[in-house]
Coordinates of C-alpha atoms in Angstrom, one line a residue:
Chain A
M1 CA -36.2 -30.6 -3.6
D2 CA -33.2 -29.2 -6.0
K3 CA -31.1 -31.6 -7.5
I4 CA -27.3 -31.8 -6.3
L5 CA -24.4 -32.7 -8.8
V6 CA -21.6 -35.2 -7.6
F7 CA -18.5 -35.0 -9.4
G8 CA -14.7 -35.9 -9.2
H9 CA -11.8 -33.9 -10.5
K10 CA -11.0 -32.6 -13.9
S11 CA -9.0 -35.1 -16.0
P12 CA -11.1 -37.8 -14.4
D13 CA -9.6 -40.9 -13.5
T14 CA -11.3 -44.1 -12.8
D15 CA -11.8 -43.2 -9.1
A16 CA -12.9 -39.7 -9.9
V17 CA -15.8 -41.2 -12.0
T18 CA -16.9 -44.1 -10.2
S19 CA -17.1 -42.4 -6.8
A20 CA -19.3 -39.8 -8.2
I21 CA -21.3 -42.6 -9.4
S22 CA -21.2 -44.7 -6.1
F23 CA -21.9 -41.7 -3.8
S24 CA -24.6 -40.4 -5.9
Y25 CA -26.3 -43.9 -5.8
L26 CA -25.6 -44.1 -1.7
Q27 CA -27.1 -40.3 -1.5
N28 CA -30.2 -41.2 -3.6
Q29 CA -31.1 -44.3 -1.4
L30 CA -30.9 -41.7 1.6
G31 CA -33.4 -39.7 -0.3
L32 CA -31.8 -36.7 -2.0
D33 CA -31.8 -36.0 -5.6
T34 CA -28.6 -36.4 -6.8
E35 CA -26.8 -36.8 -10.2
A36 CA -23.0 -38.1 -11.0
V37 CA -21.4 -35.9 -13.4
A38 CA -17.9 -35.9 -14.9
L39 CA -15.6 -33.0 -15.1
G40 CA -14.0 -34.2 -18.4
E41 CA -13.8 -37.2 -20.9
I42 CA -14.1 -40.5 -19.6
G43 CA -10.8 -42.3 -20.2
E44 CA -10.1 -45.9 -21.6
E45 CA -9.5 -47.7 -18.2
T46 CA -12.8 -46.2 -16.9
T47 CA -14.7 -46.9 -20.0
F48 CA -13.3 -50.5 -19.9
A49 CA -14.7 -50.8 -16.1
L50 CA -18.3 -49.2 -16.9
N51 CA -18.7 -51.3 -20.0
Y52 CA -17.7 -54.6 -17.9
F53 CA -20.5 -53.7 -15.2
N54 CA -23.0 -52.2 -17.7
V55 CA -22.9 -48.8 -16.0
N56 CA -23.9 -46.0 -17.9
K57 CA -21.2 -43.2 -18.3
P58 CA -21.8 -40.1 -16.4
R59 CA -22.5 -36.8 -18.6
V60 CA -19.6 -34.7 -19.0
V61 CA -19.9 -30.9 -17.7
T62 CA -17.6 -27.9 -17.5
T63 CA -19.7 -25.4 -15.3
V64 CA -22.5 -26.5 -12.6
S65 CA -23.8 -23.0 -11.5
N66 CA -26.0 -22.9 -14.6
E67 CA -28.1 -25.8 -13.1
V68 CA -27.6 -26.3 -9.9
K69 CA -27.2 -24.3 -6.4
Q70 CA -25.5 -27.2 -4.4
V71 CA -22.7 -29.9 -5.3
M72 CA -21.1 -32.7 -3.5
L73 CA -17.4 -33.3 -4.2
V74 CA -15.4 -36.8 -4.2
D75 CA -11.9 -37.6 -4.7
H76 CA -10.6 -34.0 -4.6
N77 CA -11.2 -31.0 -2.7
E78 CA -8.5 -28.3 -4.1
S79 CA -10.4 -25.6 -6.1
Q80 CA -7.9 -25.7 -9.1
Q81 CA -8.9 -29.5 -9.7
S82 CA -12.6 -28.5 -9.4
V83 CA -15.3 -27.2 -11.7
E84 CA -14.4 -23.6 -13.0
D85 CA -17.6 -22.1 -11.3
I86 CA -17.2 -23.8 -7.8
E87 CA -17.1 -20.4 -6.0
K88 CA -20.6 -19.9 -7.4
V89 CA -22.3 -23.1 -5.8
E90 CA -22.6 -24.5 -2.0
V91 CA -20.6 -27.5 -1.5
L92 CA -22.5 -29.6 0.9
S93 CA -20.2 -32.6 1.4
V94 CA -17.0 -34.0 0.4
V95 CA -15.6 -37.3 0.2
D96 CA -11.7 -37.6 -0.3
H97 CA -8.5 -39.3 0.6
H98 CA -6.0 -36.2 -0.5
R99 CA -4.3 -33.4 1.5
I100 CA -6.7 -30.3 1.9
A101 CA -5.7 -27.2 0.5
N102 CA -7.3 -24.4 -1.6
F103 CA -10.6 -25.4 0.1
Q104 CA -12.8 -22.7 1.9
T105 CA -16.6 -22.9 3.0
A106 CA -18.9 -20.1 4.4
N107 CA -21.1 -22.7 6.0
P108 CA -20.4 -26.2 8.0
L109 CA -20.2 -29.2 5.9
Y110 CA -19.9 -32.8 5.5
Y111 CA -16.3 -33.3 5.2
R112 CA -15.2 -37.1 5.3
A113 CA -11.6 -37.5 4.4
E114 CA -9.1 -40.8 5.4
P115 CA -5.6 -41.5 4.2
V116 CA -6.6 -44.6 2.3
G117 CA -5.7 -45.5 -1.0
C118 CA -8.9 -44.9 -2.6
T119 CA -12.2 -42.8 -2.3
N120 CA -14.5 -45.9 -2.9
T121 CA -12.8 -47.4 0.1
I122 CA -14.3 -44.5 2.0
I123 CA -17.6 -44.9 0.1
L124 CA -17.8 -48.6 0.9
K125 CA -17.5 -47.6 4.7
L126 CA -20.3 -45.0 4.4
Y127 CA -22.8 -47.5 2.6
K128 CA -22.1 -49.6 6.0
E129 CA -22.7 -46.9 8.4
H130 CA -26.1 -46.3 6.6
G131 CA -27.0 -49.7 6.3
V132 CA -27.4 -49.7 2.2
T133 CA -26.7 -52.4 0.2
V134 CA -24.0 -52.2 -2.6
P135 CA -25.5 -53.4 -5.9
K136 CA -23.7 -55.7 -7.6
D137 CA -22.7 -53.3 -10.8
I138 CA -21.7 -50.6 -8.2
A139 CA -19.5 -52.8 -6.4
G140 CA -17.8 -53.9 -9.8
I141 CA -17.1 -50.2 -10.4
M142 CA -16.1 -49.2 -7.1
L143 CA -13.6 -52.4 -7.0
S144 CA -12.2 -50.9 -10.3
A145 CA -11.2 -47.7 -8.7
I146 CA -9.2 -49.4 -5.9
I147 CA -7.6 -51.4 -8.3
S148 CA -6.9 -48.3 -10.3
D149 CA -5.8 -46.1 -7.5
T150 CA -3.5 -48.8 -5.9
L151 CA -2.1 -50.7 -9.0
L152 CA -3.8 -53.7 -7.8
L153 CA -3.3 -53.5 -4.5
K154 CA 0.8 -52.5 -4.6
S155 CA 0.9 -48.7 -4.4
P156 CA 2.4 -47.6 -1.1
T157 CA -0.9 -45.5 -0.8
C158 CA -2.8 -49.0 -0.4
T159 CA -3.8 -49.8 3.2
D160 CA -5.3 -53.0 5.0
I161 CA -8.6 -51.5 4.7
D162 CA -8.2 -50.9 0.8
I163 CA -7.2 -54.8 0.4
A164 CA -10.2 -56.0 2.5
S165 CA -12.6 -53.8 0.6
A166 CA -11.2 -54.8 -2.9
K167 CA -11.7 -58.8 -1.8
E168 CA -15.5 -57.7 -0.4
L169 CA -16.3 -55.9 -3.7
A170 CA -14.8 -58.6 -5.9
E171 CA -17.1 -61.2 -3.9
I172 CA -20.3 -59.1 -4.5
A173 CA -19.2 -58.1 -8.3
G174 CA -18.8 -61.8 -8.6
V175 CA -15.2 -61.2 -10.4
D176 CA -11.6 -62.7 -9.6
L177 CA -9.7 -59.7 -8.1
E178 CA -6.1 -60.7 -9.6
N179 CA -7.3 -61.7 -13.0
Y180 CA -10.2 -58.6 -13.6
G181 CA -7.1 -56.3 -11.8
I182 CA -4.7 -57.1 -14.6
E183 CA -7.3 -56.6 -17.3
L184 CA -8.4 -53.6 -16.0
L185 CA -5.3 -52.1 -15.7
K186 CA -3.9 -53.4 -19.0
S187 CA -7.0 -51.5 -20.8
G188 CA -5.9 -48.1 -19.9
T189 CA -2.4 -48.3 -21.0
K190 CA -2.5 -48.1 -24.9
T191 CA -0.9 -45.3 -25.9
S192 CA -0.1 -45.7 -29.5
D193 CA -3.3 -44.1 -30.8
K194 CA -3.1 -41.0 -28.4
S195 CA -1.4 -37.5 -29.2
A196 CA 1.0 -36.0 -26.7
E197 CA -1.6 -33.4 -25.5
D198 CA -3.9 -37.0 -24.6
L199 CA -1.0 -38.2 -22.7
L200 CA -0.2 -35.0 -20.9
N201 CA -4.0 -34.2 -20.2
A202 CA -5.0 -37.9 -19.3
D203 CA -4.6 -37.9 -15.6
A204 CA -3.0 -34.4 -14.9
K205 CA -3.3 -32.1 -11.9
S206 CA -1.8 -28.6 -10.8
F207 CA -0.5 -28.2 -7.3
P208 CA 0.3 -24.5 -6.3
M209 CA 3.8 -24.8 -4.2
N210 CA 5.2 -21.7 -2.6
K211 CA 3.9 -19.3 -5.4
K212 CA 5.1 -21.6 -8.3
T213 CA 2.5 -23.9 -10.1
V214 CA 3.7 -27.4 -10.4
R215 CA 1.8 -29.5 -13.2
I216 CA 1.9 -33.4 -12.7
G217 CA 0.4 -35.7 -15.4
Q218 CA 0.6 -39.5 -14.7
V219 CA 0.6 -42.0 -17.6
N220 CA 0.3 -45.9 -17.0
V221 CA 2.0 -48.5 -19.4
V222 CA 3.3 -51.7 -19.5
D223 CA 6.3 -50.6 -21.6
V224 CA 7.7 -47.1 -20.5
N225 CA 9.7 -47.0 -23.9
E226 CA 6.8 -46.3 -25.7
I227 CA 6.2 -43.1 -24.2
I228 CA 10.2 -42.3 -23.8
I229 CA 10.8 -42.4 -27.8
R230 CA 8.0 -39.5 -28.1
K231 CA 10.1 -37.3 -25.7
E232 CA 10.8 -34.4 -28.2
E233 CA 6.9 -34.3 -29.4
L234 CA 6.0 -34.2 -25.3
L235 CA 8.6 -31.7 -24.3
E236 CA 7.4 -29.2 -27.0
A237 CA 3.4 -29.8 -26.0
M238 CA 4.9 -29.4 -22.1
K239 CA 6.3 -26.0 -23.5
V240 CA 3.3 -24.9 -25.2
Q241 CA 0.9 -25.7 -22.3
S242 CA 3.4 -23.8 -19.7
G243 CA 3.4 -20.9 -21.7
I244 CA -0.6 -20.6 -21.9
Q245 CA -1.5 -21.8 -18.4
G246 CA 1.8 -20.4 -16.4
Y247 CA 3.2 -23.8 -15.4
D248 CA 6.5 -23.3 -13.6
L249 CA 7.4 -27.0 -13.9
F250 CA 5.8 -29.7 -15.6
I251 CA 6.2 -33.5 -14.9
L252 CA 4.9 -36.4 -16.8
L253 CA 5.3 -39.6 -14.6
I254 CA 5.4 -42.7 -16.5
T255 CA 4.3 -45.9 -14.5
N256 CA 4.9 -49.3 -15.2
V257 CA 1.7 -50.9 -13.8
L258 CA 3.3 -54.3 -13.8
E259 CA 6.8 -53.6 -12.4
N260 CA 5.7 -50.5 -10.1
D261 CA 8.4 -48.1 -11.2
S262 CA 8.3 -44.7 -12.7
T263 CA 10.3 -43.0 -15.4
A264 CA 9.3 -38.7 -15.8
I265 CA 9.9 -36.4 -18.3
V266 CA 10.3 -33.3 -16.8
Y267 CA 9.8 -29.6 -18.6
G268 CA 10.6 -25.8 -17.0
D269 CA 12.5 -24.6 -14.1
H270 CA 13.4 -26.0 -10.8
F271 CA 15.5 -29.1 -11.8
K272 CA 17.6 -29.1 -9.0
E273 CA 14.6 -29.3 -6.8
V274 CA 12.9 -32.0 -8.4
S275 CA 16.1 -34.0 -8.3
E276 CA 16.6 -33.4 -4.5
A277 CA 13.0 -33.9 -3.3
L278 CA 12.9 -37.2 -5.5
N279 CA 16.5 -38.4 -4.8
S280 CA 17.4 -39.2 -8.5
S281 CA 19.3 -37.0 -11.0
I282 CA 17.8 -35.7 -14.3
K283 CA 19.5 -36.6 -17.5
D284 CA 18.1 -35.3 -20.7
N285 CA 14.7 -34.0 -19.2
V286 CA 14.4 -37.9 -17.9
I287 CA 14.5 -39.0 -14.1
F288 CA 14.1 -42.8 -13.3
L289 CA 12.2 -43.3 -10.1
K290 CA 12.5 -46.3 -8.7
G291 CA 9.7 -47.8 -6.8
I292 CA 7.8 -44.6 -7.2
V293 CA 4.2 -45.0 -8.4
S294 CA 2.3 -42.8 -6.5
R295 CA 2.1 -38.9 -7.4
K296 CA 0.1 -38.2 -4.0
K297 CA 2.6 -40.0 -1.8
Q298 CA 5.7 -40.3 -3.2
V299 CA 6.1 -37.0 -5.4
V300 CA 3.7 -34.2 -4.1
P301 CA 4.7 -34.0 -0.4
Q302 CA 8.4 -34.3 -1.2
L303 CA 8.2 -31.7 -3.9
T304 CA 5.9 -29.5 -1.2
V305 CA 8.6 -29.8 1.2
K306 CA 11.2 -28.5 -1.2
F307 CA 9.6 -25.9 -2.6
E308 CA 8.5 -24.3 0.6
N309 CA 11.6 -24.7 2.6
Chain B
M1 CA 5.7 -44.4 20.0
D2 CA 5.8 -40.7 19.8
K3 CA 3.3 -38.5 22.0
I4 CA 0.2 -36.7 20.2
L5 CA -1.2 -33.5 21.6
V6 CA -5.1 -33.2 20.8
F7 CA -6.5 -29.5 21.4
G8 CA -9.5 -27.5 20.5
H9 CA -9.3 -23.9 19.5
K10 CA -8.0 -20.7 21.4
S11 CA -10.3 -19.0 24.1
P12 CA -11.1 -22.5 24.5
D13 CA -14.9 -23.0 25.5
T14 CA -16.5 -26.0 27.1
D15 CA -16.6 -28.1 23.6
A16 CA -13.0 -27.3 22.9
V17 CA -11.6 -28.3 26.1
T18 CA -13.8 -31.6 26.4
S19 CA -13.8 -32.7 23.0
A20 CA -10.1 -32.8 23.5
I21 CA -10.6 -34.8 26.4
S22 CA -12.9 -37.3 24.9
F23 CA -10.9 -37.7 21.3
S24 CA -7.8 -38.5 23.3
Y25 CA -9.2 -40.9 25.4
L26 CA -10.8 -42.7 22.2
Q27 CA -7.6 -42.6 20.5
N28 CA -5.6 -44.0 23.6
Q29 CA -8.2 -46.7 23.6
L30 CA -7.2 -47.3 19.9
G31 CA -3.6 -47.7 21.1
L32 CA -2.3 -44.3 20.4
D33 CA -0.3 -42.1 22.9
T34 CA -2.2 -38.9 23.3
E35 CA -2.8 -36.0 25.5
A36 CA -5.4 -33.6 25.7
V37 CA -4.1 -30.0 26.2
A38 CA -6.1 -26.5 26.3
L39 CA -4.9 -23.4 24.2
G40 CA -5.9 -21.0 26.9
E41 CA -7.8 -20.7 30.2
I42 CA -10.3 -22.9 31.1
G43 CA -13.6 -20.9 31.9
E44 CA -16.1 -21.1 34.5
E45 CA -18.4 -23.1 32.8
T46 CA -16.0 -25.9 31.6
T47 CA -14.3 -25.9 35.3
F48 CA -18.0 -26.6 36.6
A49 CA -18.3 -29.5 34.2
L50 CA -15.0 -31.0 34.8
N51 CA -15.3 -30.8 38.5
Y52 CA -19.0 -32.3 38.6
F53 CA -17.7 -35.2 36.9
N54 CA -14.4 -35.4 38.7
V55 CA -12.2 -35.1 35.1
N56 CA -8.8 -33.2 35.4
K57 CA -8.3 -29.9 33.9
P58 CA -5.9 -30.4 30.7
R59 CA -2.5 -28.8 30.8
V60 CA -2.7 -25.4 29.1
V61 CA 0.1 -25.0 26.2
T62 CA 0.8 -21.8 24.1
T63 CA 3.2 -23.9 21.5
V64 CA 3.3 -27.6 20.7
S65 CA 6.3 -28.1 18.1
N66 CA 8.6 -28.1 21.1
E67 CA 7.1 -31.1 22.7
V68 CA 5.5 -33.0 19.7
K69 CA 5.9 -33.8 16.1
Q70 CA 2.1 -34.5 15.3
V71 CA -1.2 -33.3 16.5
M72 CA -4.8 -33.7 16.2
L73 CA -7.4 -31.0 15.9
V74 CA -10.7 -30.8 17.6
D75 CA -13.7 -28.2 17.4
H76 CA -11.5 -25.9 14.9
N77 CA -9.6 -26.2 11.6
E78 CA -8.7 -22.4 11.0
S79 CA -5.1 -21.8 11.5
Q80 CA -5.6 -18.5 13.5
Q81 CA -7.7 -20.2 16.1
S82 CA -5.1 -22.9 16.3
V83 CA -1.8 -22.9 18.3
E84 CA 0.7 -20.3 17.3
D85 CA 3.2 -22.8 15.7
I86 CA 0.7 -25.2 14.1
E87 CA 2.5 -24.9 10.8
K88 CA 5.7 -26.3 12.1
V89 CA 3.7 -29.8 13.2
E90 CA 1.7 -32.2 11.0
V91 CA -2.0 -32.4 11.7
L92 CA -3.1 -36.2 11.8
S93 CA -6.8 -35.6 12.1
V94 CA -9.6 -33.2 12.7
V95 CA -13.0 -33.6 14.2
D96 CA -15.1 -30.5 13.7
H97 CA -18.6 -29.1 13.0
H98 CA -17.5 -25.6 11.8
R99 CA -16.9 -24.3 8.0
I100 CA -13.3 -25.1 6.6
A101 CA -11.0 -22.1 5.9
N102 CA -7.5 -21.2 6.4
F103 CA -6.6 -25.1 6.6
Q104 CA -3.7 -26.8 4.6
T105 CA -1.9 -29.9 4.9
A106 CA 0.9 -31.5 2.7
N107 CA -0.4 -34.9 3.3
P108 CA -3.5 -36.8 3.4
L109 CA -5.4 -36.9 6.7
Y110 CA -8.5 -38.0 8.9
Y111 CA -10.9 -35.4 8.4
R112 CA -14.5 -35.8 10.2
A113 CA -16.9 -33.0 9.8
E114 CA -20.6 -32.9 10.0
P115 CA -22.8 -29.7 10.1
V116 CA -24.1 -30.7 13.6
G117 CA -24.2 -28.6 17.0
C118 CA -21.4 -29.9 19.0
T119 CA -18.1 -31.7 18.3
N120 CA -18.8 -34.2 21.0
T121 CA -21.8 -35.2 19.2
I122 CA -19.5 -36.6 16.1
I123 CA -17.2 -37.8 18.7
L124 CA -20.1 -40.2 20.2
K125 CA -20.6 -41.4 16.6
L126 CA -16.7 -42.3 16.4
Y127 CA -16.9 -44.3 20.0
K128 CA -19.7 -46.4 18.2
E129 CA -18.1 -47.0 15.1
H130 CA -15.0 -48.0 16.9
G131 CA -16.9 -50.4 19.5
V132 CA -15.3 -48.0 22.1
T133 CA -17.8 -47.8 25.5
V134 CA -17.9 -44.5 26.6
P135 CA -17.0 -44.1 30.7
K136 CA -19.5 -42.4 33.0
D137 CA -17.2 -39.2 33.6
I138 CA -16.6 -38.7 29.9
A139 CA -20.0 -39.2 29.0
G140 CA -20.6 -36.4 31.6
I141 CA -18.5 -33.8 29.9
M142 CA -19.3 -34.7 26.4
L143 CA -23.0 -34.0 27.5
S144 CA -21.8 -30.7 28.9
A145 CA -20.5 -29.6 25.6
I146 CA -23.7 -30.5 23.8
I147 CA -25.8 -28.4 26.4
S148 CA -23.3 -25.5 26.2
D149 CA -22.9 -25.6 22.3
T150 CA -26.6 -25.7 21.6
L151 CA -27.8 -23.7 24.8
L152 CA -29.7 -26.9 26.1
L153 CA -30.6 -27.7 22.7
K154 CA -32.5 -24.9 21.8
S155 CA -29.9 -23.0 19.3
P156 CA -30.7 -23.2 15.4
T157 CA -27.4 -25.3 15.4
C158 CA -28.9 -27.9 17.1
T159 CA -30.0 -31.1 15.1
D160 CA -31.9 -34.2 15.7
I161 CA -28.6 -36.2 16.2
D162 CA -27.3 -33.7 19.0
I163 CA -30.9 -34.3 20.9
A164 CA -30.3 -37.9 20.6
S165 CA -26.9 -38.1 21.6
A166 CA -27.4 -35.6 24.8
K167 CA -30.1 -38.1 25.8
E168 CA -28.1 -40.9 25.6
L169 CA -25.0 -39.1 27.3
A170 CA -27.1 -38.0 30.4
E171 CA -28.5 -41.6 30.7
I172 CA -24.8 -42.8 31.1
A173 CA -23.6 -39.9 33.0
G174 CA -26.6 -40.5 35.2
V175 CA -28.0 -37.0 35.6
D176 CA -31.2 -35.2 34.7
L177 CA -30.6 -33.4 31.5
E178 CA -32.9 -30.3 31.9
N179 CA -31.8 -29.5 35.3
Y180 CA -28.2 -30.4 35.1
G181 CA -28.3 -28.2 31.7
I182 CA -29.9 -25.0 33.3
E183 CA -27.4 -25.6 36.3
L184 CA -24.1 -25.5 34.0
L185 CA -25.4 -22.6 31.8
K186 CA -26.1 -20.8 34.8
S187 CA -22.5 -21.7 36.3
G188 CA -20.8 -19.4 33.0
T189 CA -22.7 -16.4 33.5
K190 CA -21.3 -14.5 36.5
T191 CA -19.5 -11.5 34.9
S192 CA -19.5 -9.4 37.7
D193 CA -16.1 -10.3 38.8
K194 CA -14.7 -10.2 35.4
S195 CA -12.6 -7.2 33.7
A196 CA -13.5 -6.2 30.3
E197 CA -10.8 -8.0 28.7
D198 CA -12.0 -11.2 30.4
L199 CA -15.5 -10.7 28.7
L200 CA -14.1 -10.0 25.3
N201 CA -11.7 -12.8 25.4
A202 CA -13.6 -15.5 27.1
D203 CA -15.0 -17.0 23.7
A204 CA -13.7 -14.9 20.9
K205 CA -12.5 -16.1 17.5
S206 CA -11.1 -14.1 14.7
F207 CA -12.5 -14.5 10.9
P208 CA -10.5 -13.3 7.8
M209 CA -13.3 -11.8 5.8
N210 CA -12.3 -10.4 2.2
K211 CA -9.0 -8.7 3.6
K212 CA -10.6 -7.3 6.7
T213 CA -10.3 -9.1 10.2
V214 CA -13.6 -9.6 12.2
R215 CA -13.1 -10.3 15.9
I216 CA -16.4 -11.8 17.4
G217 CA -16.9 -12.6 20.9
Q218 CA -19.8 -14.1 22.8
V219 CA -20.6 -14.0 26.6
N220 CA -23.5 -15.8 27.8
V221 CA -25.7 -14.1 30.7
V222 CA -29.0 -14.4 32.5
D223 CA -29.4 -10.7 32.3
V224 CA -28.0 -8.8 29.3
N225 CA -28.0 -5.3 31.3
E226 CA -25.3 -6.2 33.5
I227 CA -23.1 -6.0 30.6
I228 CA -24.7 -3.2 28.8
I229 CA -24.1 -1.0 31.7
R230 CA -20.2 -1.4 31.4
K231 CA -20.5 -0.5 27.4
E232 CA -18.1 2.7 27.7
E233 CA -15.3 0.4 29.3
L234 CA -16.0 -2.5 27.0
L235 CA -15.8 -0.4 23.9
E236 CA -12.5 1.4 25.2
A237 CA -10.8 -2.2 25.8
M238 CA -12.2 -3.2 22.1
K239 CA -10.5 -0.2 20.8
V240 CA -7.0 -1.1 22.5
Q241 CA -7.6 -4.7 20.9
S242 CA -8.4 -3.5 17.8
G243 CA -5.3 -1.2 17.5
I244 CA -2.7 -4.0 18.7
Q245 CA -4.2 -6.6 16.7
G246 CA -5.4 -5.0 13.6
Y247 CA -9.1 -5.9 13.8
D248 CA -11.3 -4.1 11.3
L249 CA -14.7 -4.9 13.4
F250 CA -15.2 -6.1 16.6
I251 CA -18.3 -7.4 17.7
L252 CA -19.3 -8.9 21.3
L253 CA -22.4 -10.9 21.4
I254 CA -24.3 -10.7 24.7
T255 CA -26.5 -14.1 24.7
N256 CA -29.0 -14.6 27.1
V257 CA -29.4 -18.0 27.4
L258 CA -32.7 -18.2 29.0
E259 CA -34.3 -16.1 26.5
N260 CA -32.4 -17.1 23.6
D261 CA -31.9 -13.8 22.2
S262 CA -28.7 -11.8 22.1
T263 CA -27.7 -8.0 22.3
A264 CA -24.2 -6.9 20.5
I265 CA -21.7 -4.2 21.2
V266 CA -20.2 -3.0 18.1
Y267 CA -16.9 -1.4 17.7
G268 CA -15.0 -0.5 14.5
D269 CA -15.6 0.3 11.0
H270 CA -18.4 -1.4 8.6
F271 CA -21.7 -0.6 10.8
K272 CA -23.7 -0.4 7.5
E273 CA -22.4 -4.0 6.4
V274 CA -23.3 -5.2 10.4
S275 CA -26.6 -3.9 10.2
E276 CA -27.6 -5.1 6.8
A277 CA -26.2 -8.6 7.5
L278 CA -28.2 -9.0 10.7
N279 CA -31.1 -6.9 9.6
S280 CA -31.4 -4.7 12.8
S281 CA -30.0 -1.3 13.3
I282 CA -27.1 -0.1 15.6
K283 CA -27.6 2.6 18.0
D284 CA -24.9 4.1 20.0
N285 CA -22.8 1.0 19.1
V286 CA -25.6 -1.5 20.5
I287 CA -27.7 -3.7 18.1
F288 CA -30.6 -6.0 19.3
L289 CA -30.4 -9.3 17.6
K290 CA -33.8 -11.2 18.1
G291 CA -33.6 -15.0 17.9
I292 CA -29.7 -14.9 17.5
V293 CA -27.6 -17.2 19.9
S294 CA -25.4 -18.8 17.5
R295 CA -22.3 -16.9 16.1
K296 CA -21.4 -20.1 13.7
K297 CA -24.9 -20.3 11.9
Q298 CA -26.6 -16.6 12.4
V299 CA -23.4 -14.3 12.4
V300 CA -20.7 -15.6 10.5
P301 CA -22.0 -16.7 7.3
Q302 CA -24.1 -13.4 6.8
L303 CA -21.2 -11.4 7.6
T304 CA -18.8 -13.7 5.1
V305 CA -21.6 -13.1 2.4
K306 CA -22.0 -9.1 3.0
F307 CA -18.2 -9.0 3.0
E308 CA -17.4 -10.8 0.0
N309 CA -20.0 -9.3 -2.0

């Protein structure tokens, strides 16, 4: 039996890394030979979660067709967010909670998407459907992903089923949901030791919108000002990346995880579209976004609609 | 609550029509207000099944945005197989057993695909996951779809779970699987009263392959010769359709449902690619395809690989 690699999106966040681990574990229990890998450096929040529950960091890969013929995708489907050589392997299954775009297969496959807050919420369902018990350590990292993706159950992407899943996983993992949640969110917010590139790349995704490429990064903080004072340095780095990668618009969302608002630094063209789509004005490349914490639900669809009409 | 329309692909076969009905029934039991509709004339086999189990024929529509904002797709996802104005409505969910291609959403959605023989096999799972009982009449038409899509459990697309589902549904519907199956398959094979256009359009789908458009129709028979003797008439109709619609290649699969082989009539360019992809030679526009009964599994992937390399 040939090995199958399982991975989340590039610039992996906690859900991308841990859903690969939890889904790989499930598939192995069902008799397959899979390995979870990551498509980029494991961030601080994810490292905190893996260490807390004594789970090994997955291997980082940049290509997959040199070692396997088949893969399983978690927490993404769009090819520009996936591994470089995705066209050279067969996608056997996808578990995701995002829109579907730029995804194509030659053969029928397993595809399981639900509009919930976190991929691991869907994976918990899959464990139950297959009658597989979630081990304590896996429960801990799955819980961490739900906390991370929903900002401790407060994001507008959070559904009742995410809340129920988080409670159930906290019970199995043996942690207090609220206390562990705040500790986890804070672990990912230290920015003073990070370069502008680190901040831009930490959790960034590209979205094609009507022939334009929109790059949207997100960084979680407990104090927005520690990023805003570095605006000029960040704009310079956004300019360099946009020149190399051809981004038409670059947005860095700076999200206050305790207050559940964001401020964004914007570089490139299309400021008018951004202002209109997000209902707020841009001043000196900065826009305040009251109540906005979810790129997927509160930023990408609004920009997509604006760009495509 | 706004009404939601549920439908299968254009040129609907038994699975496309009945999966819309069975999925709509499930969604209504779960509290939504949905209606199953069809994107084209209901064929003879489907009519036989609906009449046998006393289920009303769904309404036929050609557009949907004039009456609803949201839709659910069953048994297809590719936009060229869907309703004309699919871009104008929101797709809330998809249940399918085909490859994914030419499908894109702005928002996260429910997407449930599995590589099984029939959409209704997946829908039966969904009934169980939601704890909804399958009524006798719905079980009958779901069973009919499995028989139709798997040629009475003999197609290579048929999986163990299709077989188990068919047995379970036959029990609920109160019919003998084998006897009813043969009766159903024969009901769809009467071709003498059909025009060449009827035969070409009865179950035809378009597939974009590396900038070419490949049209593949399929007709089930108990005697292949009754179609082959009409070859010139069919080629003339294929020529007319190809001219109007811009098909680069048109294949009509004539499948013997009792012997599980097909013969195909081929029109257009790319005969060399067809021969190589399907491992058989074309003589006077006719190719014999031993053991081939599944367009999805035995024809489309092979042609896709050939065209894209």
